[in-house]
């Protein structure tokens, strides 16, 4: 009697999570960009006081931070795909992937620093 | 009148071989990307990839540096405004706005395709035309607003 396992054996579906993450982050970024574009078009901030006023609300800081976090995740999936397609030597590809991850983590810290300083 | 099946057959073979010659002539003889013409959805696709890479670098560091200048202090804000008066930089900014808008419009098209909207060839070709047209149009509007 063959015992049926619930594990799907046709591929490990590693790519599905990335594929879905790329789309969910994309939709989130579209919403943020459209809302921001509408707000800025309705009442265009003219000077420094007005611009820093826009980013003073904590919900705006959180939304902007989440936008950048989504952007960096989205960029990671995309750049990883590009590197897998064009950079064949494993050592070079791995080095580039690590550099991309480090850059994105530095950007995330930089974003928090810009928004909460 | 004699039935000339042989002639007909010869005629048919002649036609087929001429078609083959013609096809061979029309087919790309090499996969040189600069010599073969890609269909429009393929062009939109590769532009989506190229714009994505450019938005990653130098797009993201530029954007963060811009946000830093915008919010740091009144002095940095004034410095950013002064730098943005440079026409070369304005042009560069317009190009990045175009990269962003193309990536956005093409991305929305891919989301629709993922949901099985517009997967027929004619619709796919038409939507790729719309992606190119709308992103260029919105970029022109942004350029007008910037100047």
mmCIF file of C-alpha atoms in Angstrom:
data_model
loop_
_atom_site.group_PDB
_atom_site.id
_atom_site.type_symbol
_atom_site.label_atom_id
_atom_site.label_comp_id
_atom_site.label_asym_id
_atom_site.label_seq_id
_atom_site.Cartn_x
_atom_site.Cartn_y
_atom_site.Cartn_z
ATOM 1 C CA UNK A 1 0.000 0.000 0.000
ATOM 2 C CA UNK A 2 1.457 3.342 -1.064
ATOM 3 C CA UNK A 3 1.305 5.928 1.632
ATOM 4 C CA UNK A 4 0.256 9.268 0.221
ATOM 5 C CA UNK A 5 2.212 12.148 1.598
ATOM 6 C CA UNK A 6 0.718 15.632 1.752
ATOM 7 C CA UNK A 7 4.054 17.026 0.559
ATOM 8 C CA UNK A 8 3.963 18.244 -3.030
ATOM 9 C CA UNK A 9 6.932 16.678 -4.773
ATOM 10 C CA UNK A 10 6.790 18.534 -8.079
ATOM 11 C CA UNK A 11 9.191 21.326 -7.176
ATOM 12 C CA UNK A 12 9.587 22.981 -3.828
ATOM 13 C CA UNK A 13 7.676 26.129 -4.920
ATOM 14 C CA UNK A 14 10.399 28.389 -3.565
ATOM 15 C CA UNK A 15 9.596 30.892 -6.276
ATOM 16 C CA UNK A 16 5.913 31.260 -5.414
ATOM 17 C CA UNK A 17 6.505 33.253 -2.228
ATOM 18 C CA UNK A 18 8.821 35.690 -4.042
ATOM 19 C CA UNK A 19 6.400 36.000 -6.956
ATOM 20 C CA UNK A 20 3.520 36.784 -4.584
ATOM 21 C CA UNK A 21 5.610 39.155 -2.437
ATOM 22 C CA UNK A 22 6.631 41.099 -5.539
ATOM 23 C CA UNK A 23 2.983 41.591 -6.495
ATOM 24 C CA UNK A 24 1.701 42.458 -3.028
ATOM 25 C CA UNK A 25 4.488 45.012 -2.485
ATOM 26 C CA UNK A 26 3.742 46.419 -5.969
ATOM 27 C CA UNK A 27 0.057 46.959 -5.143
ATOM 28 C CA UNK A 28 0.947 48.584 -1.811
ATOM 29 C CA UNK A 29 3.411 50.946 -3.528
ATOM 30 C CA UNK A 30 0.853 51.909 -6.201
ATOM 31 C CA UNK A 31 -1.670 52.836 -3.475
ATOM 32 C CA UNK A 32 0.932 54.904 -1.586
ATOM 33 C CA UNK A 33 2.159 56.704 -4.715
ATOM 34 C CA UNK A 34 -1.355 57.499 -5.960
ATOM 35 C CA UNK A 35 -2.497 58.819 -2.539
ATOM 36 C CA UNK A 36 0.667 60.917 -2.186
ATOM 37 C CA UNK A 37 0.347 62.261 -5.750
ATOM 38 C CA UNK A 38 -3.291 63.255 -5.129
ATOM 39 C CA UNK A 39 -2.455 64.938 -1.777
ATOM 40 C CA UNK A 40 0.421 66.899 -3.306
ATOM 41 C CA UNK A 41 -1.621 67.919 -6.355
ATOM 42 C CA UNK A 42 -4.557 69.144 -4.206
ATOM 43 C CA UNK A 43 -2.363 71.347 -2.005
ATOM 44 C CA UNK A 44 1.199 71.595 -3.343
ATOM 45 C CA UNK A 45 3.675 72.174 -0.454
ATOM 46 C CA UNK A 46 5.729 75.230 -1.454
ATOM 47 C CA UNK A 47 8.475 75.603 1.144
ATOM 48 C CA UNK A 48 10.479 73.633 3.681
ATOM 49 C CA UNK A 49 7.932 74.172 6.478
ATOM 50 C CA UNK A 50 5.115 72.764 4.329
ATOM 51 C CA UNK A 51 7.154 69.729 3.194
ATOM 52 C CA UNK A 52 8.352 68.851 6.679
ATOM 53 C CA UNK A 53 4.746 69.386 7.833
ATOM 54 C CA UNK A 54 3.606 66.659 5.410
ATOM 55 C CA UNK A 55 6.113 64.188 6.919
ATOM 56 C CA UNK A 56 5.501 65.280 10.531
ATOM 57 C CA UNK A 57 2.389 63.141 11.049
ATOM 58 C CA UNK A 58 3.378 59.783 12.479
ATOM 59 C CA UNK A 59 0.969 57.916 10.131
ATOM 60 C CA UNK A 60 2.746 59.546 7.166
ATOM 61 C CA UNK A 61 6.149 58.535 8.537
ATOM 62 C CA UNK A 62 4.962 54.963 9.082
ATOM 63 C CA UNK A 63 3.316 54.769 5.628
ATOM 64 C CA UNK A 64 6.475 56.153 3.993
ATOM 65 C CA UNK A 65 8.679 53.726 5.904
ATOM 66 C CA UNK A 66 6.413 50.843 4.858
ATOM 67 C CA UNK A 67 6.559 52.115 1.246
ATOM 68 C CA UNK A 68 10.355 51.977 1.298
ATOM 69 C CA UNK A 69 10.377 48.573 3.018
ATOM 70 C CA UNK A 70 8.023 47.298 0.272
ATOM 71 C CA UNK A 71 10.256 48.921 -2.369
ATOM 72 C CA UNK A 72 13.387 47.214 -1.033
ATOM 73 C CA UNK A 73 11.684 43.810 -0.860
ATOM 74 C CA UNK A 74 10.297 44.303 -4.391
ATOM 75 C CA UNK A 75 13.747 45.394 -5.631
ATOM 76 C CA UNK A 76 15.388 42.347 -4.015
ATOM 77 C CA UNK A 77 13.076 39.917 -5.879
ATOM 78 C CA UNK A 78 13.600 41.750 -9.178
ATOM 79 C CA UNK A 79 17.365 42.187 -8.933
ATOM 80 C CA UNK A 80 17.772 38.565 -7.797
ATOM 81 C CA UNK A 81 15.855 37.421 -10.905
ATOM 82 C CA UNK A 82 18.030 39.589 -13.143
ATOM 83 C CA UNK A 83 21.240 38.274 -11.529
ATOM 84 C CA UNK A 84 20.039 34.654 -11.868
ATOM 85 C CA UNK A 85 19.320 35.271 -15.577
ATOM 86 C CA UNK A 86 22.547 36.962 -16.614
ATOM 87 C CA UNK A 87 25.321 36.173 -14.104
ATOM 88 C CA UNK A 88 26.205 32.498 -14.493
ATOM 89 C CA UNK A 89 29.406 32.052 -12.385
ATOM 90 C CA UNK A 90 28.107 31.152 -8.906
ATOM 91 C CA UNK A 91 30.841 32.991 -6.980
ATOM 92 C CA UNK A 92 30.230 36.295 -8.774
ATOM 93 C CA UNK A 93 26.440 35.937 -8.535
ATOM 94 C CA UNK A 94 26.565 35.169 -4.820
ATOM 95 C CA UNK A 95 28.893 38.128 -4.187
ATOM 96 C CA UNK A 96 26.562 40.471 -6.098
ATOM 97 C CA UNK A 97 23.499 39.111 -4.261
ATOM 98 C CA UNK A 98 25.153 39.667 -0.870
ATOM 99 C CA UNK A 99 26.140 43.217 -1.917
ATOM 100 C CA UNK A 100 22.526 43.916 -2.984
ATOM 101 C CA UNK A 101 21.181 42.638 0.363
ATOM 102 C CA UNK A 102 23.688 44.752 2.314
ATOM 103 C CA UNK A 103 22.837 47.835 0.219
ATOM 104 C CA UNK A 104 19.090 47.337 0.783
ATOM 105 C CA UNK A 105 19.555 46.885 4.554
ATOM 106 C CA UNK A 106 21.673 50.065 4.687
ATOM 107 C CA UNK A 107 18.944 51.876 2.713
ATOM 108 C CA UNK A 108 16.336 50.683 5.228
ATOM 109 C CA UNK A 109 18.318 52.104 8.152
ATOM 110 C CA UNK A 110 18.934 55.318 6.171
ATOM 111 C CA UNK A 111 15.173 55.625 5.495
ATOM 112 C CA UNK A 112 14.370 55.351 9.223
ATOM 113 C CA UNK A 113 17.072 57.901 9.983
ATOM 114 C CA UNK A 114 15.677 60.384 7.404
ATOM 115 C CA UNK A 115 12.094 60.000 8.626
ATOM 116 C CA UNK A 116 12.700 60.050 12.418
ATOM 117 C CA UNK A 117 15.503 62.569 12.847
ATOM 118 C CA UNK B 1 -5.756 16.793 -74.340
ATOM 119 C CA UNK B 2 -3.484 14.687 -72.271
ATOM 120 C CA UNK B 3 -3.738 14.800 -68.468
ATOM 121 C CA UNK B 4 -0.501 16.274 -67.280
ATOM 122 C CA UNK B 5 -0.371 15.253 -63.630
ATOM 123 C CA UNK B 6 3.419 15.301 -63.740
ATOM 124 C CA UNK B 7 3.443 18.948 -64.791
ATOM 125 C CA UNK B 8 1.004 19.905 -62.063
ATOM 126 C CA UNK B 9 3.122 18.163 -59.504
ATOM 127 C CA UNK B 10 6.255 19.813 -60.832
ATOM 128 C CA UNK B 11 4.491 23.125 -60.742
ATOM 129 C CA UNK B 12 3.422 22.512 -57.138
ATOM 130 C CA UNK B 13 6.963 21.620 -56.112
ATOM 131 C CA UNK B 14 8.270 24.691 -57.856
ATOM 132 C CA UNK B 15 5.808 26.883 -55.940
ATOM 133 C CA UNK B 16 6.670 25.240 -52.607
ATOM 134 C CA UNK B 17 10.391 25.599 -53.168
ATOM 135 C CA UNK B 18 9.922 29.248 -54.116
ATOM 136 C CA UNK B 19 7.922 29.784 -50.906
ATOM 137 C CA UNK B 20 10.728 28.114 -48.974
ATOM 138 C CA UNK B 21 13.292 30.383 -50.555
ATOM 139 C CA UNK B 22 11.113 33.377 -49.723
ATOM 140 C CA UNK B 23 10.614 32.214 -46.119
ATOM 141 C CA UNK B 24 14.300 31.518 -45.719
ATOM 142 C CA UNK B 25 14.951 34.977 -47.007
ATOM 143 C CA UNK B 26 12.496 36.539 -44.553
ATOM 144 C CA UNK B 27 13.556 34.540 -41.528
ATOM 145 C CA UNK B 28 16.267 36.049 -39.346
ATOM 146 C CA UNK B 29 19.537 34.399 -40.319
ATOM 147 C CA UNK B 30 21.028 35.154 -36.918
ATOM 148 C CA UNK B 31 19.750 35.847 -33.421
ATOM 149 C CA UNK B 32 21.444 39.232 -33.337
ATOM 150 C CA UNK B 33 19.242 41.302 -31.021
ATOM 151 C CA UNK B 34 20.062 44.432 -33.013
ATOM 152 C CA UNK B 35 18.921 42.888 -36.297
ATOM 153 C CA UNK B 36 15.739 41.002 -35.414
ATOM 154 C CA UNK B 37 12.552 42.911 -34.679
ATOM 155 C CA UNK B 38 10.833 42.087 -31.424
ATOM 156 C CA UNK B 39 7.041 42.173 -31.044
ATOM 157 C CA UNK B 40 5.730 45.089 -28.973
ATOM 158 C CA UNK B 41 4.953 43.069 -25.781
ATOM 159 C CA UNK B 42 8.590 41.863 -25.820
ATOM 160 C CA UNK B 43 9.834 45.453 -26.111
ATOM 161 C CA UNK B 44 7.603 46.520 -23.203
ATOM 162 C CA UNK B 45 8.900 43.534 -21.224
ATOM 163 C CA UNK B 46 12.602 44.261 -21.706
ATOM 164 C CA UNK B 47 11.977 47.959 -20.986
ATOM 165 C CA UNK B 48 10.236 46.888 -17.763
ATOM 166 C CA UNK B 49 13.360 44.980 -16.773
ATOM 167 C CA UNK B 50 15.832 47.709 -17.796
ATOM 168 C CA UNK B 51 13.783 50.425 -16.056
ATOM 169 C CA UNK B 52 13.586 48.219 -12.956
ATOM 170 C CA UNK B 53 17.367 47.835 -12.803
ATOM 171 C CA UNK B 54 17.879 51.587 -13.310
ATOM 172 C CA UNK B 55 15.305 52.374 -10.609
ATOM 173 C CA UNK B 56 17.245 50.081 -8.258
ATOM 174 C CA UNK B 57 20.530 51.746 -9.144
ATOM 175 C CA UNK B 58 20.969 54.683 -9.242
ATOM 176 C CA UNK B 59 17.236 55.313 -8.642
ATOM 177 C CA UNK B 60 16.900 54.259 -4.960
ATOM 178 C CA UNK B 61 20.015 56.082 -3.632
ATOM 179 C CA UNK B 62 18.998 59.206 -5.626
ATOM 180 C CA UNK B 63 15.483 59.056 -4.202
ATOM 181 C CA UNK B 64 16.709 58.637 -0.609
ATOM 182 C CA UNK B 65 19.259 61.421 -1.014
ATOM 183 C CA UNK B 66 16.481 63.652 -2.396
ATOM 184 C CA UNK B 67 14.222 62.825 0.564
ATOM 185 C CA UNK B 68 17.136 63.527 2.928
ATOM 186 C CA UNK B 69 17.737 66.965 1.304
ATOM 187 C CA UNK B 70 13.993 67.694 1.340
ATOM 188 C CA UNK B 71 13.526 67.014 5.065
ATOM 189 C CA UNK B 72 16.868 67.669 6.766
ATOM 190 C CA UNK B 73 16.819 71.467 7.165
ATOM 191 C CA UNK B 74 15.701 74.704 5.423
ATOM 192 C CA UNK B 75 19.300 75.039 4.127
ATOM 193 C CA UNK B 76 19.366 71.563 2.568
ATOM 194 C CA UNK B 77 15.892 72.232 1.090
ATOM 195 C CA UNK B 78 17.189 75.458 -0.517
ATOM 196 C CA UNK B 79 20.291 73.622 -1.777
ATOM 197 C CA UNK B 80 18.076 70.963 -3.388
ATOM 198 C CA UNK B 81 15.900 73.617 -5.047
ATOM 199 C CA UNK B 82 19.050 75.303 -6.392
ATOM 200 C CA UNK B 83 20.441 72.024 -7.759
ATOM 201 C CA UNK B 84 17.102 71.219 -9.426
ATOM 202 C CA UNK B 85 17.273 74.482 -11.422
ATOM 203 C CA UNK B 86 20.037 72.913 -13.536
ATOM 204 C CA UNK B 87 18.452 71.951 -16.907
ATOM 205 C CA UNK B 88 20.642 68.846 -17.279
ATOM 206 C CA UNK B 89 19.491 67.527 -13.933
ATOM 207 C CA UNK B 90 15.871 68.349 -14.762
ATOM 208 C CA UNK B 91 16.217 66.293 -17.953
ATOM 209 C CA UNK B 92 17.742 63.409 -15.978
ATOM 210 C CA UNK B 93 14.860 63.626 -13.506
ATOM 211 C CA UNK B 94 12.318 63.518 -16.365
ATOM 212 C CA UNK B 95 14.024 60.360 -17.682
ATOM 213 C CA UNK B 96 13.750 58.747 -14.248
ATOM 214 C CA UNK B 97 10.097 59.776 -14.037
ATOM 215 C CA UNK B 98 9.650 57.986 -17.372
ATOM 216 C CA UNK B 99 11.467 54.844 -16.095
ATOM 217 C CA UNK B 100 9.197 54.879 -13.045
ATOM 218 C CA UNK B 101 5.970 55.425 -15.016
ATOM 219 C CA UNK B 102 6.863 52.776 -17.604
ATOM 220 C CA UNK B 103 7.675 50.307 -14.827
ATOM 221 C CA UNK B 104 4.385 51.210 -13.096
ATOM 222 C CA UNK B 105 2.176 50.929 -16.212
ATOM 223 C CA UNK B 106 3.853 47.735 -17.440
ATOM 224 C CA UNK B 107 3.577 46.321 -13.904
ATOM 225 C CA UNK B 108 -0.167 46.996 -13.802
ATOM 226 C CA UNK B 109 -0.418 45.218 -17.181
ATOM 227 C CA UNK B 110 1.394 42.185 -15.717
ATOM 228 C CA UNK B 111 -0.962 42.140 -12.740
ATOM 229 C CA UNK B 112 -3.892 42.045 -15.189
ATOM 230 C CA UNK B 113 -2.196 39.243 -17.172
ATOM 231 C CA UNK B 114 -1.636 37.308 -13.915
ATOM 232 C CA UNK B 115 -5.400 37.517 -13.351
ATOM 233 C CA UNK B 116 -5.907 36.224 -16.928
ATOM 234 C CA UNK B 117 -7.177 39.541 -18.277
ATOM 235 C CA UNK B 118 -6.029 40.398 -21.791
ATOM 236 C CA UNK B 119 -4.015 37.262 -22.504
ATOM 237 C CA UNK B 120 -5.267 36.985 -26.123
ATOM 238 C CA UNK B 121 -2.650 38.073 -28.661
ATOM 239 C CA UNK B 122 -4.580 41.056 -30.024
ATOM 240 C CA UNK B 123 -5.440 42.354 -26.552
ATOM 241 C CA UNK B 124 -1.879 41.783 -25.304
ATOM 242 C CA UNK B 125 -0.490 43.777 -28.242
ATOM 243 C CA UNK B 126 -3.019 46.562 -27.731
ATOM 244 C CA UNK B 127 -2.341 46.793 -23.986
ATOM 245 C CA UNK B 128 1.422 46.975 -24.570
ATOM 246 C CA UNK B 129 0.758 49.917 -26.938
ATOM 247 C CA UNK B 130 -1.290 51.588 -24.199
ATOM 248 C CA UNK B 131 1.495 51.039 -21.657
ATOM 249 C CA UNK B 132 4.007 52.798 -23.923
ATOM 250 C CA UNK B 133 1.598 55.616 -24.807
ATOM 251 C CA UNK B 134 0.272 56.357 -21.296
ATOM 252 C CA UNK B 135 3.693 56.290 -19.632
ATOM 253 C CA UNK B 136 5.146 58.687 -22.239
ATOM 254 C CA UNK B 137 2.089 60.969 -21.963
ATOM 255 C CA UNK B 138 2.276 61.113 -18.142
ATOM 256 C CA UNK B 139 6.047 61.730 -18.364
ATOM 257 C CA UNK B 140 5.418 64.683 -20.711
ATOM 258 C CA UNK B 141 2.858 66.067 -18.235
ATOM 259 C CA UNK B 142 5.374 65.684 -15.393
ATOM 260 C CA UNK B 143 8.024 67.379 -17.544
ATOM 261 C CA UNK B 144 5.686 70.325 -18.212
ATOM 262 C CA UNK B 145 4.955 70.592 -14.480
ATOM 263 C CA UNK B 146 8.681 70.525 -13.713
ATOM 264 C CA UNK B 147 9.531 73.360 -16.131
#
